[in-house]
Coordinates of C-alpha atoms in Angstrom, one line a residue:
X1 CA 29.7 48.7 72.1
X2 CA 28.8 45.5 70.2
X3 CA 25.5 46.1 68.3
X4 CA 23.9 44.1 65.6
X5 CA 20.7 44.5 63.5
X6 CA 19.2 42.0 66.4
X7 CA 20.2 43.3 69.7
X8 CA 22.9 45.1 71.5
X9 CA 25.6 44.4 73.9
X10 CA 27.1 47.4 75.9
X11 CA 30.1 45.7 77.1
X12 CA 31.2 48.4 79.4
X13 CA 27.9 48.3 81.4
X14 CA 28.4 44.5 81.6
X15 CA 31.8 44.9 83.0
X16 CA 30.9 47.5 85.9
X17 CA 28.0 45.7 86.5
X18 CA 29.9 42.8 87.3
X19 CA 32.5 44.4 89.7
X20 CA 29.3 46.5 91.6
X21 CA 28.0 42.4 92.4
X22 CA 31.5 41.9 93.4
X23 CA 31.7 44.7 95.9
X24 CA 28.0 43.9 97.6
X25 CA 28.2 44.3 101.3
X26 CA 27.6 41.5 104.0
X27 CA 24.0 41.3 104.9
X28 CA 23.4 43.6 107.9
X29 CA 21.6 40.1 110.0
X30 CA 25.1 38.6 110.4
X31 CA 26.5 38.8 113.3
X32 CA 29.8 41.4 113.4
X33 CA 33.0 39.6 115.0
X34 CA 33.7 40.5 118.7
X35 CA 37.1 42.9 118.5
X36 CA 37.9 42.0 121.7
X37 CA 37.5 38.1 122.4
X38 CA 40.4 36.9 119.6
X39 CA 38.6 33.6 118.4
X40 CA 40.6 30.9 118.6
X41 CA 42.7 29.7 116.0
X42 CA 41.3 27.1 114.6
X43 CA 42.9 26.2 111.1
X44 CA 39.4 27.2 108.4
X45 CA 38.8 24.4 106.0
X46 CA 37.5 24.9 103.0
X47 CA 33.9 22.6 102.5
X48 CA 34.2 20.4 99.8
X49 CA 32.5 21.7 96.6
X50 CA 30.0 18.8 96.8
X51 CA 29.0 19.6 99.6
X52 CA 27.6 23.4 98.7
X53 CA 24.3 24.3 97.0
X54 CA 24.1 23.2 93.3
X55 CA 23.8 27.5 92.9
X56 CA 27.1 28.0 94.6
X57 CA 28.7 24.8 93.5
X58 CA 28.1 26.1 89.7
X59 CA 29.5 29.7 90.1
X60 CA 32.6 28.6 91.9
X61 CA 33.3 25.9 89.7
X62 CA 36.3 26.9 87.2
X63 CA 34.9 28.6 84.1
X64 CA 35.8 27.4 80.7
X65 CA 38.9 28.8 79.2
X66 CA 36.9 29.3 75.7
X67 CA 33.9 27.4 73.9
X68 CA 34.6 24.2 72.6
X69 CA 36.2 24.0 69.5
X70 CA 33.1 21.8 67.6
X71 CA 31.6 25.5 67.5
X72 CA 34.6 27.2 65.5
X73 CA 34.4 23.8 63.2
X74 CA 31.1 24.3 62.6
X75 CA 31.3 27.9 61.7
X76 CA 33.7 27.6 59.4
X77 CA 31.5 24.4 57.4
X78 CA 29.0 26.9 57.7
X79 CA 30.6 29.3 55.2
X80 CA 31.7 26.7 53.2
X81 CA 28.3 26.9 51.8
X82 CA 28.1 28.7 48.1
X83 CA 26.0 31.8 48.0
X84 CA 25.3 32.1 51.8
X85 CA 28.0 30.5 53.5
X86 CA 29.0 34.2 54.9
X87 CA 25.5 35.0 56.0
X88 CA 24.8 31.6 57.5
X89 CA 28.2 32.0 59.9
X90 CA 27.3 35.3 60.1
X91 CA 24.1 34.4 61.9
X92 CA 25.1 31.8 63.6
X93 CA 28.2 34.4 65.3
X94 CA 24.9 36.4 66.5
X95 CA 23.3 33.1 68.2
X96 CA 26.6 32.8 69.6
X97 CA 26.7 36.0 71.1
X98 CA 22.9 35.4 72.7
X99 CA 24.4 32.8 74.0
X100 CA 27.5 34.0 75.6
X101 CA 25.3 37.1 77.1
X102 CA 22.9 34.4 78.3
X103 CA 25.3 32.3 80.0
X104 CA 27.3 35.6 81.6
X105 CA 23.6 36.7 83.1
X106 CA 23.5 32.9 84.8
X107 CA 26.7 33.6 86.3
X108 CA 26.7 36.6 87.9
X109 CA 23.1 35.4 89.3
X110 CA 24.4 32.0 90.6
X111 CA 27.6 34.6 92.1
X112 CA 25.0 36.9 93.8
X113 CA 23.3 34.3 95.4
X114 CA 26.5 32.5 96.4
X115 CA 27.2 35.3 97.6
X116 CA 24.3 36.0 99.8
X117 CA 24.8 32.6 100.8
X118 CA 28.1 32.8 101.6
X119 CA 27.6 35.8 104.1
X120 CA 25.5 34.0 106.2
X121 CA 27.7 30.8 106.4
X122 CA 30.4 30.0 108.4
X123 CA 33.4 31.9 108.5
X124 CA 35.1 30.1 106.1
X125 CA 33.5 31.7 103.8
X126 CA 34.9 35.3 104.1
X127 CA 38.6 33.2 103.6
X128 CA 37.3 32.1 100.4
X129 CA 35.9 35.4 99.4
X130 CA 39.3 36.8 98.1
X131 CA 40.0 33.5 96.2
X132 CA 36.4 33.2 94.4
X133 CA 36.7 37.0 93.4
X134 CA 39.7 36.2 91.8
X135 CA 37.8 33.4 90.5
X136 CA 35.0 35.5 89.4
X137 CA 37.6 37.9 87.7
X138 CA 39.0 35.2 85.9
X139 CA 36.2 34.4 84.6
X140 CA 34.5 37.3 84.0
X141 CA 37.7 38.5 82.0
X142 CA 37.6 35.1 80.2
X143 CA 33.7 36.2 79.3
X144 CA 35.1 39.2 78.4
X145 CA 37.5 38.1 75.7
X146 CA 35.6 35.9 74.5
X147 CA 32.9 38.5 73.7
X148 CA 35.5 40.3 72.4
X149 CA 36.6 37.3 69.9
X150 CA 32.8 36.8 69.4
X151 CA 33.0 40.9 68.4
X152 CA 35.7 40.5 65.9
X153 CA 34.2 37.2 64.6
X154 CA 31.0 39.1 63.9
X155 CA 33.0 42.3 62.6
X156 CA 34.7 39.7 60.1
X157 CA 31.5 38.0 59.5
X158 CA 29.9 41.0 58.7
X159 CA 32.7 42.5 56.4
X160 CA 32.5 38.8 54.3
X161 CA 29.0 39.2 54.3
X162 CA 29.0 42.6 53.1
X163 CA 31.6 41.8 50.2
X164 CA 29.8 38.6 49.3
X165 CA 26.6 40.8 48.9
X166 CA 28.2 43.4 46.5
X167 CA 29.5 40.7 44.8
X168 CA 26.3 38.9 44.7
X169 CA 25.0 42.6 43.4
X170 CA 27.5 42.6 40.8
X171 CA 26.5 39.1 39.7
X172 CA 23.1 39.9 39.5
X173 CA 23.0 43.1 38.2
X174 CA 22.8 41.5 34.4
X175 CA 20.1 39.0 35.4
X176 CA 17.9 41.5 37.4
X177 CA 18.5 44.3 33.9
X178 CA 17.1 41.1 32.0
X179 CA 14.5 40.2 34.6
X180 CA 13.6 44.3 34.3
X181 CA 13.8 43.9 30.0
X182 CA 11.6 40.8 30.3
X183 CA 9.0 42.6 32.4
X184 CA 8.8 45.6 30.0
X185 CA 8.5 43.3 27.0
X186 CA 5.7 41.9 28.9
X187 CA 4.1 44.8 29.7
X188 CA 4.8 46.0 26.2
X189 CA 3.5 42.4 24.8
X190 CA 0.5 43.2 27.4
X191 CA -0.4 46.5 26.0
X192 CA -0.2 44.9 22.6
X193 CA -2.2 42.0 23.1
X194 CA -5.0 44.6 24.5
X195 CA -4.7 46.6 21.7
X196 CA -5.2 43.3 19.6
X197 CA -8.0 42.3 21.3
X198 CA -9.5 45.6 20.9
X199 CA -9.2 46.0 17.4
X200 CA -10.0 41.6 17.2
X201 CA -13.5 43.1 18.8
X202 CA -13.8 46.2 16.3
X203 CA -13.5 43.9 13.3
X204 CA -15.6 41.3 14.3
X205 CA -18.2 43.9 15.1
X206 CA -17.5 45.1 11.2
X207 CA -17.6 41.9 10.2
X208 CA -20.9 41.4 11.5
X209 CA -22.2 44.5 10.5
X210 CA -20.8 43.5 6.9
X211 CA -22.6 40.0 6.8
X212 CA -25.9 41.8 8.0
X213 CA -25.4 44.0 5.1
X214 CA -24.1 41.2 2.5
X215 CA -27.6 39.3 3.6
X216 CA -29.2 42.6 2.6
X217 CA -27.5 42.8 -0.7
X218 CA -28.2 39.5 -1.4
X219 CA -31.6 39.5 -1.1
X220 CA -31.7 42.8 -3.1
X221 CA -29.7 41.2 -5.8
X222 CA -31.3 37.8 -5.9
X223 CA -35.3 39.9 -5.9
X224 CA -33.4 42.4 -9.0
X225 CA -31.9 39.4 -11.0
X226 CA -35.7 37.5 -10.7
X227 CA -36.8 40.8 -12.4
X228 CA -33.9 41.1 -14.8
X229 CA -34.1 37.4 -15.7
X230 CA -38.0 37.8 -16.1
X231 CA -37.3 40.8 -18.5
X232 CA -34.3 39.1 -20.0
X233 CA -36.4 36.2 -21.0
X234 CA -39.1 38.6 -22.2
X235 CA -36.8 40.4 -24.5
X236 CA -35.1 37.0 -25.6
X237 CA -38.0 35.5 -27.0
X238 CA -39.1 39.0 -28.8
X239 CA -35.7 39.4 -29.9
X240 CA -35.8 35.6 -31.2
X241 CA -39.4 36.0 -33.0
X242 CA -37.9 39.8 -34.9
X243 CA -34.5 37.6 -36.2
X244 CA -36.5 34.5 -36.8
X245 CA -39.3 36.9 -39.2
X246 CA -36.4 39.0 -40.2
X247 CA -34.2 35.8 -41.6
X248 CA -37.2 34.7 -43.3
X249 CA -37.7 37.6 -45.0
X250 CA -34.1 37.7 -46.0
X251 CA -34.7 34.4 -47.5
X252 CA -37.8 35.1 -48.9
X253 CA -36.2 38.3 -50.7
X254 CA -33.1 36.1 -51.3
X255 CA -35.4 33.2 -53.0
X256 CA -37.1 35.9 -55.2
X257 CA -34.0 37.7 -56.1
X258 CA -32.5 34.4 -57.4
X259 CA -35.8 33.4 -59.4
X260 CA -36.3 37.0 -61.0
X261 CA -32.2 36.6 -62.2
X262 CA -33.0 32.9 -63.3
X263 CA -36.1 34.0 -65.0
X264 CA -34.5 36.0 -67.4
X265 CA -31.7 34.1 -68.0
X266 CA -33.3 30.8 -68.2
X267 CA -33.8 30.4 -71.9
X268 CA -30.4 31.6 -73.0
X269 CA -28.6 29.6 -70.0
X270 CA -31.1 26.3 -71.1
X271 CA -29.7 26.7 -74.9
X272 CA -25.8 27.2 -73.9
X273 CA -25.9 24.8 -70.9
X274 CA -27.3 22.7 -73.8
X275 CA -24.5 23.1 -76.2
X276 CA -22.1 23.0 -73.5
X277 CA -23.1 19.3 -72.7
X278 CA -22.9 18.2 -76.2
X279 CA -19.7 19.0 -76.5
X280 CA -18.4 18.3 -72.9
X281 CA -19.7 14.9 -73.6
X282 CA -17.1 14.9 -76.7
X283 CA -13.9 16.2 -74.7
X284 CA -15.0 13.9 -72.5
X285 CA -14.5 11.1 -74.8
X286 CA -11.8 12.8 -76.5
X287 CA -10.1 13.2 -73.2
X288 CA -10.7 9.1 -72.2
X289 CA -9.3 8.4 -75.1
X290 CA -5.6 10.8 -75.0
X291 CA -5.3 9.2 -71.3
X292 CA -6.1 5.8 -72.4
X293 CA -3.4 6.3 -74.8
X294 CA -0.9 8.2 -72.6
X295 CA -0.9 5.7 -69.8
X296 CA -0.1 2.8 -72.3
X297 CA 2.0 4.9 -73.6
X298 CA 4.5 5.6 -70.2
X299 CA 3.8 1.7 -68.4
X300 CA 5.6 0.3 -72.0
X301 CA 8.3 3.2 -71.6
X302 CA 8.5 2.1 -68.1
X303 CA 8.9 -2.0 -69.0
X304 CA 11.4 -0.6 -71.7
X305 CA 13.8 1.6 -69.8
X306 CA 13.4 1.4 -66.0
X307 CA 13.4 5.0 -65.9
X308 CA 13.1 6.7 -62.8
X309 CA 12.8 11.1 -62.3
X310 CA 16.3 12.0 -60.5
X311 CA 15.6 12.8 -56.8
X312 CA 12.0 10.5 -56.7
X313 CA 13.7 8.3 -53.9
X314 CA 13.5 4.8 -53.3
X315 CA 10.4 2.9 -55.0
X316 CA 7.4 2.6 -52.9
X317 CA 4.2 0.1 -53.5
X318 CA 1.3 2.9 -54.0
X319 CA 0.0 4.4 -50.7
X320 CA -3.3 4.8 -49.3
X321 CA -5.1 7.5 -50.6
X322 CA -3.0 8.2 -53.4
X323 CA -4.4 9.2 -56.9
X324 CA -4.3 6.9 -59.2
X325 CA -2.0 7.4 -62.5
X326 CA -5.3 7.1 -64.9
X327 CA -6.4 9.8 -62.8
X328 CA -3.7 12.4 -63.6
X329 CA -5.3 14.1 -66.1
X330 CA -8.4 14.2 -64.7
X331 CA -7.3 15.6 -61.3
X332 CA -5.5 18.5 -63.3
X333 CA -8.1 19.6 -64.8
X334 CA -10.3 18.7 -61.4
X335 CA -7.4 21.6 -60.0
X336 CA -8.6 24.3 -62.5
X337 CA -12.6 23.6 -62.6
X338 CA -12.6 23.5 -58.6
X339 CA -9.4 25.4 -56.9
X340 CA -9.0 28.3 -59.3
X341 CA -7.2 30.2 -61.3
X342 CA -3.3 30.4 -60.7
X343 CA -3.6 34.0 -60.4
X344 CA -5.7 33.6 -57.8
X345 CA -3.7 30.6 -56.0
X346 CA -0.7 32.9 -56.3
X347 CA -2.3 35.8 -54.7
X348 CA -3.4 33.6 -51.7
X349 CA -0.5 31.3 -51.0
X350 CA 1.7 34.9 -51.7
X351 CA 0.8 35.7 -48.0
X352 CA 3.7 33.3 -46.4
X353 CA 6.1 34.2 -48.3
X354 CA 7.2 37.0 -45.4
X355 CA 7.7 34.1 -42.9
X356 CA 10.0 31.7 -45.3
X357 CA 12.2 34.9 -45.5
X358 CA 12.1 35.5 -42.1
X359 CA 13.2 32.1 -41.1
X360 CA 16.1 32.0 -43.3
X361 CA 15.0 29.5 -45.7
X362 CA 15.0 28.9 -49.6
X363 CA 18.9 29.2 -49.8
X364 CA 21.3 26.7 -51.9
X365 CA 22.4 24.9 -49.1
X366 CA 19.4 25.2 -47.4
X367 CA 16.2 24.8 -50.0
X368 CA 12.9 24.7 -49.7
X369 CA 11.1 21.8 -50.1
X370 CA 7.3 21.9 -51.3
X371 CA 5.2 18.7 -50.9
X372 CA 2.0 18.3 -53.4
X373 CA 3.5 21.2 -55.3
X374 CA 0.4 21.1 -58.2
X375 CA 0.3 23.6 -60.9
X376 CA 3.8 25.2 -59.0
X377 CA 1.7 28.8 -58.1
X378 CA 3.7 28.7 -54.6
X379 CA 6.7 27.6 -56.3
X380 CA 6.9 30.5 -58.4
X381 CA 5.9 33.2 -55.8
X382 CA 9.0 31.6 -54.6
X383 CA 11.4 32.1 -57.3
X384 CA 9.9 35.8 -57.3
X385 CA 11.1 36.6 -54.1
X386 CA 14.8 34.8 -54.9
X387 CA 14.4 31.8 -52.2
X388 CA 15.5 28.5 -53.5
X389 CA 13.1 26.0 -53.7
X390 CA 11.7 22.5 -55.6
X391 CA 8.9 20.7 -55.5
X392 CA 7.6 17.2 -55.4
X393 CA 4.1 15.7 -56.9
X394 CA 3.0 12.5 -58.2
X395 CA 0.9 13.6 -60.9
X396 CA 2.6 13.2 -64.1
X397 CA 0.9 15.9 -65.7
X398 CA 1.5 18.3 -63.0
X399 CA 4.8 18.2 -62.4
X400 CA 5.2 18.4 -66.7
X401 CA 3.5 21.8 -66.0
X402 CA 5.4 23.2 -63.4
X403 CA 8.7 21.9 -65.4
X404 CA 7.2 23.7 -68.5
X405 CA 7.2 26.8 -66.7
X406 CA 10.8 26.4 -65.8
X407 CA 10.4 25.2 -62.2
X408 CA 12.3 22.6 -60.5
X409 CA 9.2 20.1 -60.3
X410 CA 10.0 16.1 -59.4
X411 CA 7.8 13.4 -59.5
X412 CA 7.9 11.7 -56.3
X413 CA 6.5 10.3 -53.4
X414 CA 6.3 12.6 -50.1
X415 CA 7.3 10.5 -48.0
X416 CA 9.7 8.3 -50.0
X417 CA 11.6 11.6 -51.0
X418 CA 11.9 13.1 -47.6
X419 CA 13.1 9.7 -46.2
X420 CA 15.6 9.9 -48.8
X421 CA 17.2 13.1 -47.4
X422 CA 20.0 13.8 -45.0
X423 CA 19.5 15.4 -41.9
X424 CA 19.2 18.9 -41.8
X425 CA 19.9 19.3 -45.3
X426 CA 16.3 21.5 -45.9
X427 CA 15.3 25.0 -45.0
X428 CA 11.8 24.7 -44.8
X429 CA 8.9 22.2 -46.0
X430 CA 5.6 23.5 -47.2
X431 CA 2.6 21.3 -48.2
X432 CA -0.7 23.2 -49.4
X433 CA -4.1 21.0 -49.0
X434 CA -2.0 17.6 -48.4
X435 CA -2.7 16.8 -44.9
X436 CA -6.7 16.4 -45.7
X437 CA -5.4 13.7 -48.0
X438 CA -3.2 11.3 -45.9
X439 CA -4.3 8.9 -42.9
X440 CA -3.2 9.8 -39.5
X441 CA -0.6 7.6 -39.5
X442 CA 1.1 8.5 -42.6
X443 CA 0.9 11.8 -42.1
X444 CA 2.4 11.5 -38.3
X445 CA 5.4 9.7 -40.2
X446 CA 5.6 13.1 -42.2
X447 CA 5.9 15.0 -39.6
X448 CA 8.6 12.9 -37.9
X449 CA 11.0 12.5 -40.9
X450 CA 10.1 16.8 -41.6
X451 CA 11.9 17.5 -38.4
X452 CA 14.8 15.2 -39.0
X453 CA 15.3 16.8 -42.0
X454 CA 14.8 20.5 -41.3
X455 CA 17.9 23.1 -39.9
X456 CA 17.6 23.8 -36.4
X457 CA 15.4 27.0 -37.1
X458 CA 14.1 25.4 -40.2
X459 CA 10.0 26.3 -40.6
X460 CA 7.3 24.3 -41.5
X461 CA 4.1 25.0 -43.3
X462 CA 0.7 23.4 -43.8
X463 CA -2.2 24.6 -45.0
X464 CA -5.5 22.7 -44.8
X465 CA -9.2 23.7 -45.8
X466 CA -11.1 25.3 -42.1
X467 CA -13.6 23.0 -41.0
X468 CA -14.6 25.8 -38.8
X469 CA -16.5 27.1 -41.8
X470 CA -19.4 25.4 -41.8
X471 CA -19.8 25.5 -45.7
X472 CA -16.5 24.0 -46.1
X473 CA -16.7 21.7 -43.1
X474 CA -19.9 20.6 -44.6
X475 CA -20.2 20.8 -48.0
X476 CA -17.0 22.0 -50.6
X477 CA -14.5 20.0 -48.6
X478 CA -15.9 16.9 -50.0
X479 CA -16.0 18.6 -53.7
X480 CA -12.4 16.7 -53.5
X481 CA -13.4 12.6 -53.9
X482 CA -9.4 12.2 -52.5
X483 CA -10.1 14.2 -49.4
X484 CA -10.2 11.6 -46.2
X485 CA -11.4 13.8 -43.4
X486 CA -11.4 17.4 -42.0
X487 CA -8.5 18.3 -39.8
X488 CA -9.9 20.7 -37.0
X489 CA -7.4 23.5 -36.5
X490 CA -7.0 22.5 -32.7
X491 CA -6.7 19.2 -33.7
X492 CA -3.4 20.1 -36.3
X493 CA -2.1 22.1 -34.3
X494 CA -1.5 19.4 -31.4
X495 CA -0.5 16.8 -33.5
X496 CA 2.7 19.5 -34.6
X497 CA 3.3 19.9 -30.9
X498 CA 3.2 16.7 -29.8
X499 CA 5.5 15.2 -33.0
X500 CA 8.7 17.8 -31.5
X501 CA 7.7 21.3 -33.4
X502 CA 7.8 24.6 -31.3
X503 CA 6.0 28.1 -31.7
X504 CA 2.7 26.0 -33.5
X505 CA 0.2 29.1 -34.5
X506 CA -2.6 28.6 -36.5
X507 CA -3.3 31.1 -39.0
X508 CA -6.8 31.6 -40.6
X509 CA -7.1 32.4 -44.3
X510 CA -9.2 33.6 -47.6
X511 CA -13.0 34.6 -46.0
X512 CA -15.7 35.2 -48.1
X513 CA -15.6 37.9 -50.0
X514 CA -18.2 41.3 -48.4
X515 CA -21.3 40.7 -50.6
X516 CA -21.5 37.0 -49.4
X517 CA -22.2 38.1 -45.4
X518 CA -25.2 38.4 -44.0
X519 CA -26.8 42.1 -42.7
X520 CA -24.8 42.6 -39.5
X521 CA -27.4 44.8 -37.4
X522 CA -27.8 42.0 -34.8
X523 CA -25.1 39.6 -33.0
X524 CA -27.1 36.8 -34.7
X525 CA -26.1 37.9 -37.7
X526 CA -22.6 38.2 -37.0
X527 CA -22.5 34.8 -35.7
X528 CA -24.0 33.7 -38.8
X529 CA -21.4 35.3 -41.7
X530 CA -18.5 34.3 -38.8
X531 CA -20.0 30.6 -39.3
X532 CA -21.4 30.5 -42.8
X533 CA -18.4 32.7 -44.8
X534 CA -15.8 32.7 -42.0
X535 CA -12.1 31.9 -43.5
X536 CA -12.4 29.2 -45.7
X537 CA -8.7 27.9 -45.1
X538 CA -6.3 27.8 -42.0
X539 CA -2.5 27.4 -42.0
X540 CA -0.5 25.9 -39.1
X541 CA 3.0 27.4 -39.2
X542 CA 5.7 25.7 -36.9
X543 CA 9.7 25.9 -36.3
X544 CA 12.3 23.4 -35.3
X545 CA 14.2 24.3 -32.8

């Protein structure tokens, strides 16, 4: 048995089908052979095969040994294709097979009716009978093996196909497990994307819900801060009119405590302001006179000896804004009416003497230099804390002080001297109330050759009056007829930056003392005693690095 997934081809009925048309009696119509009347014997010739039926001329006609040989070619290109070579020939060996049953149906049909035809012929035809069954035999065993070969061609076709297809399984088994990954990240991406969306739809639902109530907020807060402006407003101005009447009573109580204290002092001041000016007017004189005298006296020691103070630098031609040597004396004195007492100049400039021990200044090697050194108060806070340290000043008189006192005072220009120095041969350069006195320019230059000269580390120092204070800004700053111009803090403290000086802080100094300020029920009058007796002087305090 021959069976494919097509059709089926029971070989064995085939064959006994074939022999039972073989053995198919004569038809009854023909007429028997008389026994008894021997027919003559006439030699039986054979008709020529062109001149039979087309039916009996076909089935008599020698079968083919096999099927030509272009088919087996042809099969075997066909499983030369990749993939499905083996199930192409494999198909092709079933087409075959239809047609080999096909063409064995023709024949024995074309045989039954030669055969019919035959039986009511001539007598020849029974002498041929014998030699076309053995024709038909032939044949039919030919049909035979070849359906047999066609058998094991499909067997063999069908074990190729069969291996190609588990080894097509094996191949594809990783691509259809990543084909089957692939669709479960899908579905996974899928589910995610819904749950996305959902929760896309739940947010822009509370995102509407929250504009809807911003919008209400809004228009509750903008209706609440009307109100609260209106009221604001309201209490402003009533708040206004209560300082305004309560600073003018201030000042009224102010004006009338200062005339009851002036009225009862009046006649006694009016007598000893008058015997004061008498003889002020005769120091005065006196004082002219001594200075006339003194300042003759050093230009003709000058022409004489072309002395110069050791460690005054290279002579300079007199620079802008410097006081004038007639003026020496006066600007002492100027110093003592004005500044203060040295006590209390020691007591203020004592507060920095923390950070020039901190840095590491006022050593031998490494001294401290102090630029417009005056009276020498910060020189001898100095020597009280055992930091070395000089000072420079071109006041004549000054610097005779601070010598007097046994301080190492030199008359010298600032810039002149510090120009003079070597690099890094200085701890730490302090000026108190210089700055104020020098054009931009000049003191820019001071700042330049300060850094050459200071260690790395080395700290500078200025102090200047606070124009922040709107009493000093505005009035006792220009008590001083050498001041130039006030030096905002802001202003200083940039200018230290941007000449190469690191950790720049400004450090405000010496407020008014408590029974200067100002009642401080109200943030008005806070303002007020912050602006009016605020600190009177501000320190900028920088390092080299």
């Amino acid at each position: 048995m021959l069976q494919t997934n097509n059709f089926r081809v029971d070989t064995a009925q085939l064959t006994s089908r074939i022999q039972a048309e073989l053995q198919v009696p004569r038809r009854a119509s023909a007429p028997a052979p008389a026994p008894a009347v021997p027919a003559p014997t006439v030699p039986v010739q054979a008709p020529a095969l062109s001149t039979l039926p087309d039916a009996v001329a076909a089935t008599v006609a020698p079968a083919p040994a096999s099927f030509p040989s272009e088919g087996r070619t042809f099969r075997h290109r066909l499983r030369d294709v990749p993939l499905v070579g083996s199930l192409l020939a494999w198909a092709w060996g079933l087409a075959r097979l239809a047609d080999t049953r096909s063409a064995a149906h023709t024949a024995l049909t074309r045989a039954s009716d030669a055969w019919n035809f035959a039986a009511a012929q001539e007598p020849w035809v029974r002498a041929r009978e014998a030699q076309f069954r053995g024709q038909v035999d032939a044949g039919l065993q030919g049909c035979l093996g070849q359906i047999h070969g066609v058998r094991a061609e499909i067997q063999q076709l069908r074990t190729d196909s069969e291996r190609d297809v588990a080894v097509m399984r094996v191949e594809m088994r990783g691509p259809f497990q990543e084909i089957a990954a692939l669709r479960s990240e899908i579905e996974q991406a899928r589910a995610s994307l819904a749950e996305h969306r959902q929760a896309e739809q739940r947010l822009q639902a509370e995102l509407e819900q929250l504009r809807a109530e911003l919008r209400g907020h809004r228009e509750v807060t903008e209706a609440a801060l009307g109100d609260h402006r209106e009221s604001t407003e309201a209490a402003l101005g009533d708040h206004r009119k209560a300082a305004e009447e309560a600073l003018g009573e201030h000042r009224r109580a102010l004006e009338a405590h200062v005339q009851a204290a002036l009225s009862g002092e009046a006649a006694a001041r009016q007598a000893a302001e008058q015997e004061s000016r008498h003889r002020l007017a005769a120091l005065r004189q006196e004082i002219l006179f001594q200075q006339r005298r003194l300042s003759a006296s050093l230009e003709v020691r000058g022409a004489a000896s072309g002395h110069q103070d050791p460690g005054a630098g290279p002579s300079v031609p007199p620079r802008e804004g410097a006081v004038d040597d007639r003026l020496n004396a006066f600007y002492a004195q100027f110093e003592d009416a004005f500044r203060g007492s040295r006590e209390d100049i020691k007591a203020r400039v004592s507060v920095h003497a923390d950070r020039i021990v901190l840095a590491g200044a006022g050593t031998p090697e490494r001294p401290v230099l102090d630029i417009g050194c005056g009276r020498g108060e910060w020189l001898e806070v100095l020597r009280e804390h055992g930091l070395a340290a000089y000072g420079i000043d071109t006041n004549d008189v000054t610097v005779s002080a601070c010598r007097a006192r046994g301080l190492d005072a030199r008359r010298a220009e600032a810039l002149a001297h510090i120009r003079s120095l070597a690099d890094g041969s200085i701890g730490g350069v302090t000026a108190f109330h210089v700055a104020e006195h020098l054009p931009l320019d000049v003191l820019a230059d001071l700042l330049d050759e300060t850094l050459r000269v200071l260690e790395p580390g080395g700290v500078l120092l200025l102090e200047t009056p606070n124009p922040e204070n709107l009493l000093v800004g505005g009035m006792t700053f220009y008590n001083d007829p050498t001041h130039r111009n006030p030096l905002p803090p802001a202003v200083l403290q940039f200018l230290v930056r941007q000449r190469g000086f690191v950790d720049a802080e400004i450090v405000r100094l010496h407020p008014f003392p408590d029974d200067h300020l100002l009642p401080q029920d109200d943030v008005i009058g806070q303002r007020l005693n912050h602006l009016l007796y605020g600190p009177q002087d501000y320190a900028v305090v920088a390092r080299k690095v």
